[in-house]
Tab-separated table of C-alpha atoms in Angstrom:
chain	number	residue	atom	x	y	z
A	971	MET	CA	16.629	-18.711	-34.321
A	972	LYS	CA	18.391	-21.323	-36.371
A	973	VAL	CA	16.459	-24.568	-36.731
A	974	LEU	CA	18.423	-25.893	-39.719
A	975	GLN	CA	22.079	-26.826	-39.989
A	976	ILE	CA	22.585	-26.703	-36.206
A	977	ALA	CA	23.687	-30.335	-36.154
A	978	ILE	CA	26.304	-29.552	-38.800
A	979	ILE	CA	27.588	-26.552	-36.859
A	980	PHE	CA	27.771	-28.569	-33.628
A	981	PHE	CA	29.758	-31.265	-35.453
A	982	LEU	CA	32.267	-28.662	-36.611
A	983	LEU	CA	32.498	-27.071	-33.174
A	984	THR	CA	33.132	-30.373	-31.406
A	985	HIS	CA	36.004	-31.217	-33.773
A	986	VAL	CA	38.148	-28.192	-32.949
A	987	CYS	CA	41.288	-28.251	-30.845
A	988	ILE	CA	40.589	-27.384	-27.199
A	989	ASN	CA	43.591	-26.048	-25.277
A	990	ALA	CA	43.223	-26.721	-21.547
A	991	GLN	CA	45.277	-23.635	-20.750
A	992	VAL	CA	42.880	-21.256	-22.471
A	993	ARG	CA	41.015	-19.008	-20.036
A	994	TYR	CA	37.250	-18.898	-20.427
A	995	ALA	CA	34.366	-17.043	-18.819
A	996	THR	CA	33.688	-18.847	-15.537
A	997	LYS	CA	30.852	-16.942	-13.831
A	998	LEU	CA	27.211	-16.262	-14.693
A	999	PHE	CA	25.740	-13.157	-13.063
A	1000	ASP	CA	22.553	-12.589	-15.018
A	1001	PHE	CA	20.463	-14.053	-17.812
A	1002	THR	CA	17.557	-11.865	-18.919
A	1003	PRO	CA	16.272	-13.059	-22.295
A	1004	ALA	CA	13.827	-11.244	-24.527
A	1005	PRO	CA	10.845	-13.214	-25.856
A	1006	GLY	CA	11.707	-15.728	-28.554
A	1007	GLN	CA	11.108	-19.162	-30.008
A	1008	PHE	CA	13.711	-20.796	-27.716
A	1009	ILE	CA	12.548	-19.068	-24.530
A	1010	ASN	CA	11.010	-21.438	-21.958
A	1011	THR	CA	12.798	-24.281	-23.724
A	1012	SER	CA	16.371	-25.219	-24.612
A	1013	PRO	CA	18.641	-23.471	-25.587
A	1014	GLY	CA	16.931	-20.481	-23.964
A	1015	LEU	CA	16.802	-21.721	-20.361
A	1016	PRO	CA	18.906	-20.645	-17.353
A	1017	GLU	CA	20.698	-23.991	-17.395
A	1018	ASN	CA	21.786	-23.245	-20.966
A	1019	ALA	CA	23.297	-19.973	-19.751
A	1020	THR	CA	25.201	-21.848	-17.041
A	1021	GLY	CA	26.235	-24.522	-19.525
A	1022	ILE	CA	28.452	-22.192	-21.605
A	1023	LEU	CA	30.808	-21.452	-18.687
A	1024	ASN	CA	34.388	-22.712	-18.974
A	1025	GLN	CA	34.102	-23.288	-22.717
A	1026	ALA	CA	34.501	-21.412	-25.975
A	1027	ALA	CA	32.790	-23.820	-28.339
A	1028	GLY	CA	32.271	-27.516	-28.082
A	1029	ALA	CA	29.985	-30.168	-26.607
A	1030	GLY	CA	27.079	-28.513	-28.435
A	1031	LYS	CA	26.375	-26.031	-25.636
A	1032	MET	CA	24.915	-22.602	-26.313
A	1033	VAL	CA	22.348	-20.163	-24.978
A	1034	SER	CA	19.810	-18.125	-26.977
A	1035	LEU	CA	19.107	-14.541	-25.863
A	1036	GLY	CA	15.800	-14.042	-27.705
A	1037	PHE	CA	14.647	-10.882	-29.506
A	1038	TRP	CA	16.272	-7.430	-29.183
A	1039	GLY	CA	17.754	-6.609	-25.780
A	1040	GLY	CA	17.858	-10.149	-24.393
A	1041	SER	CA	21.142	-10.408	-22.478
A	1042	ILE	CA	23.635	-12.502	-20.539
A	1043	THR	CA	26.257	-11.192	-18.078
A	1044	LEU	CA	29.442	-13.225	-17.531
A	1045	GLY	CA	32.634	-12.897	-15.492
A	1046	PHE	CA	36.120	-14.373	-15.262
A	1047	ASP	CA	38.314	-15.950	-12.597
A	1048	ALA	CA	40.818	-13.090	-13.084
A	1049	PRO	CA	40.685	-9.725	-14.901
A	1050	VAL	CA	41.013	-9.610	-18.682
A	1051	ILE	CA	44.006	-7.338	-19.324
A	1052	ASN	CA	44.014	-4.745	-22.095
A	1053	ASP	CA	47.407	-5.882	-23.372
A	1054	PRO	CA	49.008	-4.019	-26.324
A	1055	ASP	CA	50.953	-7.193	-27.187
A	1056	ASN	CA	47.760	-9.081	-27.985
A	1057	PRO	CA	47.404	-9.946	-31.693
A	1058	TYR	CA	45.755	-7.031	-33.545
A	1059	GLY	CA	45.122	-5.444	-30.123
A	1060	VAL	CA	42.102	-7.670	-29.377
A	1061	ASP	CA	41.609	-9.076	-25.886
A	1062	PHE	CA	38.907	-11.764	-25.983
A	1063	THR	CA	36.830	-13.804	-28.415
A	1064	VAL	CA	33.118	-14.553	-28.122
A	1065	PHE	CA	31.860	-17.655	-29.897
A	1066	GLY	CA	28.324	-17.934	-31.222
A	1067	ASN	CA	26.419	-20.196	-33.585
A	1068	PRO	CA	26.439	-18.423	-36.951
A	1069	PHE	CA	26.568	-20.005	-40.367
A	1070	ILE	CA	26.726	-18.582	-43.851
A	1071	GLY	CA	23.758	-16.303	-44.433
A	1072	SER	CA	22.661	-16.263	-40.801
A	1073	SER	CA	24.313	-13.638	-38.649
A	1074	GLU	CA	22.407	-12.783	-35.469
A	1075	PRO	CA	24.488	-9.927	-34.072
A	1076	GLY	CA	24.896	-9.253	-30.382
A	1077	ILE	CA	26.451	-6.124	-28.888
A	1078	VAL	CA	29.130	-6.427	-26.203
A	1079	GLN	CA	29.497	-4.258	-23.111
A	1080	VAL	CA	32.356	-4.463	-20.620
A	1081	MET	CA	32.845	-3.427	-17.010
A	1082	LYS	CA	35.804	-3.039	-14.680
A	1083	ASP	CA	35.294	-4.034	-11.037
A	1084	GLU	CA	36.157	-0.557	-9.815
A	1085	ASN	CA	34.747	-1.005	-6.309
A	1086	GLY	CA	36.367	-4.411	-5.929
A	1087	ASN	CA	33.293	-6.250	-4.638
A	1088	GLY	CA	33.278	-8.925	-7.342
A	1089	LEU	CA	29.871	-7.891	-8.682
A	1090	PRO	CA	28.898	-6.188	-11.992
A	1091	ASP	CA	27.533	-3.073	-10.276
A	1092	ASP	CA	29.909	-0.413	-11.644
A	1093	THR	CA	29.709	1.317	-15.063
A	1094	TRP	CA	29.036	-0.522	-18.304
A	1095	TYR	CA	30.917	0.627	-21.402
A	1096	GLU	CA	29.811	-0.491	-24.863
A	1097	LEU	CA	32.330	-1.790	-27.375
A	1098	ARG	CA	31.958	0.129	-30.618
A	1099	GLY	CA	31.468	-2.289	-33.516
A	1100	SER	CA	31.389	-1.341	-37.193
A	1101	ASP	CA	27.732	-0.268	-37.349
A	1102	HIS	CA	28.142	1.960	-34.303
A	1103	PHE	CA	29.708	4.447	-36.753
A	1104	LEU	CA	26.616	4.536	-39.011
A	1105	SER	CA	23.786	7.056	-38.792
A	1106	THR	CA	21.224	4.221	-39.012
A	1107	THR	CA	22.218	3.021	-35.518
A	1108	LYS	CA	19.911	4.136	-32.695
A	1109	PHE	CA	21.442	4.729	-29.285
A	1110	LYS	CA	19.605	4.834	-25.956
A	1111	HIS	CA	16.821	2.701	-27.388
A	1112	SER	CA	14.269	0.751	-25.382
A	1113	ILE	CA	11.630	-1.885	-26.131
A	1114	THR	CA	8.822	-2.986	-23.818
A	1115	TYR	CA	7.436	-6.514	-24.175
A	1116	GLU	CA	3.888	-7.404	-23.066
A	1117	ASN	CA	2.836	-10.846	-21.905
A	1118	PRO	CA	0.000	-12.198	-24.114
A	1119	ASN	CA	-0.682	-14.865	-21.433
A	1120	LYS	CA	-1.303	-17.444	-24.142
A	1121	LEU	CA	0.277	-19.203	-27.099
A	1122	ALA	CA	0.488	-16.154	-29.338
A	1123	ASP	CA	2.722	-13.445	-30.795
A	1124	VAL	CA	4.375	-11.306	-28.109
A	1125	PRO	CA	3.519	-7.595	-28.598
A	1126	TRP	CA	6.191	-4.921	-28.145
A	1127	TYR	CA	6.494	-1.140	-28.402
A	1128	ASP	CA	9.553	1.091	-28.284
A	1129	ASN	CA	10.476	4.558	-27.063
A	1130	GLU	CA	9.944	6.062	-30.537
A	1131	GLY	CA	6.304	5.056	-30.863
A	1132	ASN	CA	6.927	1.981	-33.002
A	1133	SER	CA	5.293	-1.353	-32.260
A	1134	GLY	CA	5.368	-4.934	-33.472
A	1135	VAL	CA	5.388	-8.542	-32.352
A	1136	VAL	CA	7.814	-11.352	-31.714
A	1137	VAL	CA	6.245	-13.964	-33.983
A	1138	TYR	CA	4.921	-17.106	-32.312
A	1139	MET	CA	6.661	-20.078	-34.000
A	1140	HIS	CA	3.934	-22.615	-33.253
A	1141	ALA	CA	4.975	-25.055	-35.988
A	1142	PHE	CA	8.382	-25.695	-34.409
A	1143	HIS	CA	8.254	-24.266	-30.878
A	1144	PRO	CA	4.731	-24.523	-29.409
A	1145	GLN	CA	5.589	-23.223	-25.919
A	1146	GLN	CA	4.885	-19.627	-24.847
A	1147	HIS	CA	7.580	-17.253	-26.084
A	1148	TYR	CA	7.252	-14.681	-23.265
A	1149	PRO	CA	9.680	-15.579	-20.414
A	1150	LEU	CA	7.577	-17.238	-17.711
A	1151	SER	CA	8.199	-16.904	-13.980
A	1152	ASP	CA	8.937	-20.613	-13.457
A	1153	ASN	CA	12.096	-20.190	-15.502
A	1154	TYR	CA	12.822	-16.473	-15.091
A	1155	PRO	CA	11.549	-15.336	-11.654
A	1156	ASN	CA	13.029	-11.847	-12.011
A	1157	ILE	CA	11.019	-10.987	-15.157
A	1158	ASP	CA	7.707	-9.202	-14.594
A	1159	GLN	CA	4.792	-11.271	-15.866
A	1160	VAL	CA	2.830	-8.274	-17.169
A	1161	SER	CA	5.533	-6.471	-19.138
A	1162	TYR	CA	9.209	-5.546	-18.959
A	1163	THR	CA	11.509	-3.068	-20.696
A	1164	LEU	CA	14.996	-3.666	-22.104
A	1165	ASN	CA	17.466	-0.941	-23.054
A	1166	GLY	CA	20.476	-0.605	-25.334
A	1167	THR	CA	21.603	0.184	-28.875
A	1168	LEU	CA	19.549	-0.848	-31.901
A	1169	LEU	CA	21.353	-1.781	-35.113
A	1170	LYS	CA	19.635	-1.667	-38.471
A	1171	SER	CA	18.847	-5.242	-39.495
A	1172	ARG	CA	20.588	-6.812	-42.486
A	1173	THR	CA	17.883	-9.441	-42.984
A	1174	ALA	CA	16.513	-9.917	-46.495
A	1175	GLN	CA	14.000	-12.265	-48.102
A	1176	GLY	CA	14.582	-13.688	-51.552
A	1177	THR	CA	14.444	-17.323	-52.536
A	1178	VAL	CA	15.743	-17.861	-48.975
A	1179	TRP	CA	15.880	-15.732	-45.835
A	1180	VAL	CA	19.353	-14.213	-45.424
A	1181	ASN	CA	20.754	-12.508	-42.326
A	1182	ASP	CA	23.792	-10.847	-43.875
A	1183	GLU	CA	26.789	-10.538	-41.570
A	1184	PHE	CA	28.018	-7.232	-40.157
A	1185	ASP	CA	31.562	-5.989	-40.716
A	1186	TYR	CA	32.998	-6.664	-37.272
A	1187	GLY	CA	32.474	-6.106	-33.561
A	1188	TYR	CA	29.355	-8.207	-32.877
A	1189	VAL	CA	28.719	-11.649	-31.389
A	1190	ASP	CA	27.237	-14.551	-33.395
A	1191	ASN	CA	28.320	-12.799	-36.566
A	1192	LYS	CA	31.313	-14.494	-38.258
A	1193	THR	CA	30.823	-17.954	-39.671
A	1194	ILE	CA	34.154	-19.812	-39.421
A	1195	VAL	CA	35.563	-21.677	-36.404
A	1196	ARG	CA	39.022	-23.061	-37.106
A	1197	SER	CA	40.927	-25.878	-35.433
A	1198	VAL	CA	43.488	-23.772	-33.583
A	1199	SER	CA	43.813	-22.803	-29.948
A	1200	LYS	CA	40.979	-20.539	-28.824
A	1201	ASP	CA	43.399	-17.952	-27.372
A	1202	ILE	CA	44.674	-17.165	-30.903
A	1203	PRO	CA	42.088	-14.662	-32.197
A	1204	ASP	CA	40.795	-13.877	-35.629
A	1205	ASN	CA	41.718	-10.471	-37.033
A	1206	PRO	CA	38.410	-8.535	-36.986
A	1207	TYR	CA	39.704	-6.030	-39.551
A	1208	THR	CA	40.090	-8.576	-42.382
A	1209	LEU	CA	36.378	-8.857	-42.996
A	1210	TYR	CA	36.125	-12.031	-45.071
A	1211	GLU	CA	39.242	-13.910	-43.939
A	1212	THR	CA	40.004	-15.917	-40.808
A	1213	GLU	CA	43.584	-16.066	-39.524
A	1214	GLY	CA	42.984	-17.450	-36.029
A	1215	CYS	CA	40.371	-19.542	-34.263
A	1216	GLY	CA	37.421	-17.688	-35.739
A	1217	GLY	CA	34.542	-16.416	-33.659
A	1218	ASP	CA	34.229	-12.677	-33.038
A	1219	ALA	CA	37.214	-10.893	-31.498
A	1220	PHE	CA	36.900	-7.788	-29.328
A	1221	ASP	CA	39.289	-5.034	-28.238
A	1222	ILE	CA	38.745	-3.369	-24.858
A	1223	ASP	CA	40.026	-0.164	-26.516
A	1224	TRP	CA	36.740	0.007	-28.459
A	1225	ALA	CA	34.982	0.993	-25.224
A	1226	MET	CA	32.816	4.098	-25.214
A	1227	ASP	CA	30.582	5.753	-22.630
A	1228	GLU	CA	26.855	6.383	-23.014
A	1229	ASP	CA	27.558	9.615	-24.922
A	1230	GLY	CA	29.831	7.942	-27.471
A	1231	ASN	CA	33.133	9.166	-25.982
A	1232	SER	CA	36.058	6.741	-26.083
A	1233	VAL	CA	37.113	5.376	-22.699
A	1234	TYR	CA	40.412	3.732	-21.752
A	1235	LEU	CA	40.201	0.679	-19.515
A	1236	ASP	CA	43.373	-1.139	-18.445
A	1237	GLN	CA	41.361	-4.289	-17.696
A	1238	ILE	CA	37.796	-5.603	-17.437
A	1239	ASP	CA	36.110	-8.148	-15.180
A	1240	PHE	CA	32.626	-8.555	-16.675
A	1241	VAL	CA	31.099	-8.903	-20.144
A	1242	ARG	CA	27.466	-8.335	-21.063
A	1243	ILE	CA	26.086	-9.475	-24.435
A	1244	TYR	CA	22.665	-8.559	-25.835
A	1245	THR	CA	20.765	-9.092	-29.096
A	1246	SER	CA	21.175	-5.937	-31.176
A	1247	VAL	CA	18.527	-6.106	-33.951
A	1248	ALA	CA	14.732	-6.241	-33.713
A	1249	GLN	CA	13.824	-8.482	-36.613
A	1250	ASN	CA	11.577	-11.401	-37.502
A	1251	ALA	CA	12.748	-13.582	-40.377
A	1252	GLY	CA	9.758	-15.560	-41.586
A	1253	VAL	CA	9.977	-19.330	-41.328
A	1254	ILE	CA	13.288	-19.206	-39.430
A	1255	GLY	CA	11.872	-17.044	-36.658
A	1256	GLU	CA	13.216	-14.016	-34.870
A	1257	VAL	CA	16.854	-12.935	-35.055
A	1258	SER	CA	18.238	-13.923	-31.646
A	1259	THR	CA	21.891	-13.871	-30.632
A	1260	GLU	CA	23.334	-17.189	-29.478
A	1261	VAL	CA	26.434	-17.493	-27.291
A	1262	CYS	CA	28.699	-20.518	-26.842
A	1263	GLY	CA	31.358	-19.001	-24.588
A	1264	ILE	CA	34.209	-16.504	-24.234
A	1265	ALA	CA	37.955	-17.145	-24.543
A	1266	VAL	CA	40.653	-14.740	-23.336
A	1267	VAL	CA	43.438	-13.865	-25.804
A	1268	LYS	CA	47.071	-14.491	-24.830
A	1269	PRO	CA	49.734	-11.851	-25.566
A	1270	ASN	CA	51.749	-12.666	-28.665
A	1271	ALA	CA	53.449	-9.681	-30.285
A	1272	SER	CA	54.698	-11.877	-33.152
A	1273	ILE	CA	51.170	-12.194	-34.575
A	1274	THR	CA	50.562	-9.066	-36.621
A	1275	GLY	CA	48.300	-7.992	-39.450
A	1276	VAL	CA	46.373	-5.150	-41.019
A	1277	THR	CA	44.386	-3.020	-38.571
A	1278	ASP	CA	42.836	-0.567	-41.066
A	1279	VAL	CA	39.479	-1.333	-42.629
A	1280	ILE	CA	36.658	0.414	-44.488
A	1281	VAL	CA	33.324	-0.132	-42.747
A	1282	SER	CA	30.093	0.610	-44.578
A	1283	ASN	CA	26.366	0.291	-44.818
A	1284	THR	CA	25.094	-1.826	-47.720
A	1285	PRO	CA	21.934	-2.089	-49.811
A	1286	GLU	CA	19.746	-5.129	-49.247
A	1287	ASN	CA	21.207	-8.568	-49.894
A	1288	VAL	CA	19.564	-10.194	-52.919
A	1289	GLY	CA	18.548	-13.085	-50.636
A	1290	GLN	CA	19.444	-15.887	-53.048
A	1291	GLN	CA	22.939	-17.229	-52.541
A	1292	PRO	CA	24.287	-16.027	-49.197
A	1293	VAL	CA	27.749	-17.342	-50.032
A	1294	ILE	CA	27.906	-14.650	-52.736
A	1295	ARG	CA	27.483	-11.182	-51.258
A	1296	GLN	CA	25.397	-9.440	-53.883
A	1297	TYR	CA	23.353	-6.366	-53.099
A	1298	LYS	CA	20.200	-5.157	-54.812
A	1299	TRP	CA	19.350	-1.598	-55.775
A	1300	TYR	CA	16.836	0.069	-58.098
A	1301	LYS	CA	16.942	1.687	-61.501
A	1302	ASP	CA	16.595	5.505	-61.397
A	1303	TYR	CA	17.102	5.587	-57.619
A	1304	ASN	CA	20.003	6.817	-55.501
A	1305	TYR	CA	21.720	4.972	-52.676
A	1306	SER	CA	24.133	6.740	-50.322
A	1307	PHE	CA	27.023	4.643	-49.098
A	1308	GLU	CA	28.071	5.672	-45.624
A	1309	SER	CA	31.640	4.440	-45.422
A	1310	TYR	CA	34.505	5.199	-43.034
A	1311	VAL	CA	38.141	4.278	-42.604
A	1312	VAL	CA	38.614	2.735	-39.176
A	1313	SER	CA	42.027	2.047	-37.641
A	1314	LYS	CA	42.124	-0.296	-34.637
A	1315	GLY	CA	38.464	0.407	-34.035
A	1316	HIS	CA	38.695	4.211	-34.148
A	1317	LEU	CA	38.030	6.667	-36.966
A	1318	ASN	CA	41.169	7.525	-38.895
A	1319	ASP	CA	41.914	11.243	-39.246
A	1320	ASN	CA	42.187	10.798	-43.034
A	1321	GLN	CA	38.761	9.904	-44.473
A	1322	ASN	CA	39.531	10.522	-48.154
A	1323	LEU	CA	37.819	7.721	-50.110
A	1324	ILE	CA	37.986	7.344	-53.887
A	1325	TRP	CA	34.843	5.843	-55.469
A	1326	SER	CA	34.568	4.043	-58.806
A	1327	SER	CA	32.172	1.860	-60.793
A	1328	GLU	CA	33.172	-1.043	-62.995
A	1329	ASN	CA	30.300	-0.170	-65.353
A	1330	SER	CA	28.801	3.290	-64.956
A	1331	ALA	CA	26.131	2.511	-67.557
A	1332	ILE	CA	24.638	0.105	-65.000
A	1333	ALA	CA	25.343	2.109	-61.842
A	1334	SER	CA	27.389	5.247	-61.413
A	1335	VAL	CA	28.814	6.577	-58.168
A	1336	SER	CA	29.703	10.106	-57.138
A	1337	SER	CA	32.867	11.220	-55.379
A	1338	SER	CA	30.914	11.258	-52.106
A	1339	GLY	CA	29.637	7.679	-52.491
A	1340	VAL	CA	26.135	8.290	-53.859
A	1341	MET	CA	25.256	5.461	-56.259
A	1342	THR	CA	22.645	5.875	-59.004
A	1343	GLY	CA	21.013	2.913	-60.706
A	1344	ASN	CA	21.103	3.678	-64.441
A	1345	ALA	CA	20.114	0.394	-66.103
A	1346	VAL	CA	19.179	-3.159	-65.184
A	1347	GLY	CA	22.274	-5.300	-64.797
A	1348	GLU	CA	25.240	-6.016	-62.533
A	1349	THR	CA	28.384	-4.083	-61.719
A	1350	THR	CA	30.899	-3.558	-58.936
A	1351	ILE	CA	31.220	-0.381	-56.883
A	1352	THR	CA	34.582	0.127	-55.177
A	1353	CYS	CA	35.879	2.585	-52.620
A	1354	THR	CA	39.616	2.894	-52.011
A	1355	TRP	CA	41.398	4.735	-49.238
A	1356	ALA	CA	43.470	7.509	-50.808
A	1357	ASN	CA	46.024	7.242	-47.999
A	1358	ASN	CA	46.691	3.530	-48.666
A	1359	ALA	CA	45.432	1.942	-51.879
A	1360	SER	CA	45.702	-1.549	-50.365
A	1361	ILE	CA	42.735	-0.690	-48.141
A	1362	SER	CA	39.645	-0.933	-50.339
A	1363	ARG	CA	36.178	-2.377	-50.389
A	1364	SER	CA	34.002	-3.566	-53.271
A	1365	PHE	CA	30.253	-4.128	-53.508
A	1366	ASN	CA	28.710	-6.475	-56.071
A	1367	ILE	CA	25.570	-4.570	-57.135
A	1368	LYS	CA	22.533	-5.883	-59.010
A	1369	ILE	CA	20.295	-3.123	-60.410
A	1370	VAL	CA	16.633	-4.119	-60.836
A	1371	ASP	CA	13.531	-2.197	-61.898
A	1372	ASP	CA	10.893	-3.778	-59.647
A	1373	VAL	CA	10.858	-1.040	-57.021
A	1374	PRO	CA	9.058	-2.229	-53.864
A	1375	THR	CA	6.619	-0.206	-51.819
A	1376	GLY	CA	8.407	1.899	-49.238
A	1377	ILE	CA	11.403	2.992	-51.294
A	1378	PRO	CA	11.330	6.820	-51.083
A	1379	VAL	CA	11.143	9.103	-54.078
A	1380	PRO	CA	14.673	9.889	-55.280
A	1381	ASP	CA	16.242	13.008	-53.785
A	1382	LYS	CA	15.543	16.138	-55.817
A	1383	LEU	CA	18.168	18.089	-53.905
A	1384	ASN	CA	21.780	18.035	-55.015
A	1385	VAL	CA	23.580	19.553	-52.082
A	1386	LYS	CA	27.250	19.637	-51.225
A	1387	VAL	CA	28.772	20.424	-47.853
A	1388	TYR	CA	32.191	22.054	-48.219
A	1389	PRO	CA	34.920	22.038	-47.136
A	1390	ASN	CA	34.493	18.462	-45.979
A	1391	PRO	CA	36.409	17.520	-43.877
A	1392	THR	CA	36.578	20.888	-42.167
A	1393	ALA	CA	38.628	22.224	-39.294
A	1394	ALA	CA	36.256	25.079	-38.439
A	1395	ASN	CA	33.261	26.104	-40.569
A	1396	CYS	CA	31.385	24.948	-43.669
A	1397	ARG	CA	28.811	25.962	-46.264
A	1398	VAL	CA	25.997	23.996	-47.920
A	1399	GLN	CA	25.899	24.412	-51.695
A	1400	GLY	CA	22.769	23.853	-53.789
A	1401	VAL	CA	20.014	25.396	-51.636
A	1402	THR	CA	18.469	28.863	-51.362
A	1403	ASN	CA	16.026	28.746	-48.439
A	1404	ALA	CA	16.676	25.610	-46.429
A	1405	GLU	CA	16.608	24.296	-42.902
A	1406	ILE	CA	19.909	22.802	-41.775
A	1407	TYR	CA	20.021	20.270	-38.916
A	1408	ILE	CA	23.323	18.913	-37.631
A	1409	TYR	CA	23.361	15.713	-35.554
A	1410	ASP	CA	26.202	13.911	-33.830
A	1411	ILE	CA	26.817	10.219	-34.485
A	1412	THR	CA	24.494	9.211	-31.614
A	1413	GLY	CA	21.570	11.033	-33.290
A	1414	LYS	CA	21.588	13.990	-30.898
A	1415	LEU	CA	20.580	17.302	-32.530
A	1416	ILE	CA	23.543	19.684	-32.154
A	1417	LYS	CA	22.733	22.721	-34.288
A	1418	VAL	CA	19.866	24.205	-36.345
A	1419	VAL	CA	20.195	26.892	-39.029
A	1420	ASN	CA	16.916	28.375	-40.285
A	1421	ALA	CA	16.330	29.930	-43.726
A	1422	TYR	CA	19.832	29.109	-44.893
A	1423	ASN	CA	20.715	30.861	-48.168
A	1424	GLY	CA	23.562	28.680	-49.405
A	1425	THR	CA	26.335	31.233	-48.927
A	1426	ASP	CA	26.646	32.037	-45.222
A	1427	LEU	CA	29.187	30.215	-43.102
A	1428	ILE	CA	27.886	27.577	-40.708
A	1429	HIS	CA	30.059	27.931	-37.623
A	1430	LEU	CA	31.342	24.664	-36.169
A	1431	ASN	CA	34.189	25.912	-33.990
A	1432	ASN	CA	32.518	24.710	-30.810
A	1433	LEU	CA	32.073	21.123	-32.080
A	1434	SER	CA	34.491	18.365	-31.137
A	1435	ALA	CA	36.351	16.458	-33.828
A	1436	GLY	CA	34.310	13.584	-35.183
A	1437	ILE	CA	31.547	12.578	-37.604
A	1438	TYR	CA	28.316	14.550	-37.915
A	1439	ILE	CA	25.207	14.126	-40.055
A	1440	VAL	CA	23.954	17.232	-41.865
A	1441	LYS	CA	20.255	17.055	-42.718
A	1442	VAL	CA	19.175	19.586	-45.371
A	1443	SER	CA	15.462	20.249	-45.889
A	1444	GLN	CA	14.015	22.467	-48.623
A	1445	ASP	CA	10.522	22.475	-50.127
A	1446	ASN	CA	9.595	19.286	-48.247
A	1447	VAL	CA	12.552	17.424	-49.753
A	1448	THR	CA	15.321	16.196	-47.477
A	1449	GLN	CA	18.870	15.058	-48.077
A	1450	THR	CA	21.487	13.962	-45.547
A	1451	VAL	CA	25.237	14.376	-45.914
A	1452	LYS	CA	28.096	13.092	-43.767
A	1453	LEU	CA	30.370	15.803	-42.371
A	1454	ILE	CA	33.773	15.193	-40.804
A	1455	LYS	CA	35.005	17.787	-38.282
A	1456	GLN	CA	38.766	17.640	-37.822
């Protein structure tokens, strides 16, 4: 997507220290891009995919994957070992082409060569990044792209009945954006469907277009590449600091199956990366993940650091100065922070967060993380982990009164799910004749309670430990609440 500052980024990348002993991805098995402004031209061609082999970053080589679902599958000359002595537990780093204010996140999947034939034809497991914990993430998603057979926007529709276009960037990239058979012979020239997980976009338009970065666990996301050996990884759990070479570090222990269950893999042989948001961004085009290479981490038990972090959704970036992370919300409206303590990529058993506001007259926040805009102005909202006060997270909030079309009417319900967390059952306080829907973190409907009176127990004994979303509906008003089952 990025048409500006690329020369600057390439200059930085080509002035980093390259260690000849670092192991890189060495094999290309598949390149299936989605439509995009760089498709049918560089850096979205098959030769660009081949060009990133045996490198992490350098020589200005990268490949663009296009719109949501566009992917590349890579392999190694030897298995990547899930080594507990690796710094912070991470096993490999993927390098992209991000810069401040332009994250284009890609999801990573991994595979072990279980049948030993050297081909990626076993089971893919997705690595759970920060937004995989959020209820806004859609699993088992699919998008179908249709060939317009001309220089035009590329239409798409998804498995939920939504539709849109990949915008034709004629001013900068006048070639067709649908992958053509001359370059991609395996892509159907009428239409094709891509599958995966869809993250909620963090793109915002203000005085500039801003693609705000995600917390951790996605490719082409973090902005800094440092001049140290590429086998010394960054710590993904220190969100705005870089201790190692930069890029985006990944832990094989984040692997999960298609139902969201954690999976242990002692090693992996293949990595698949795909664009994870479906978003156009005005004059800078579609959000499309770019990959420069993969470096394998070397064991080094002497490199240690924090492995607890609070991950969270955020309101919209103000879209002015991407260096300053400031988020916009609206006077007289509520915003629900969905925040979790994660330890080495897994939910911590203790999810007790303490919320506070620097200036409650501007924006107040409840004990469950519901922020209310009270007056125009700026303040800071902070959540702190009760189990360890050194683990905290702050949000610079700007309250405005120009509410855009599409912001829903503030919730009229004031419900509370208790006890929360719970080891067995719960109740929902604040309703008299409501419908209760309980979903797991993948969005699957688990339980329905009709005509709930606010006093009866809701039995959860048969549910596994984890995070659930409780949707409460009464008199055509709906409110959702996070529930933790221990």
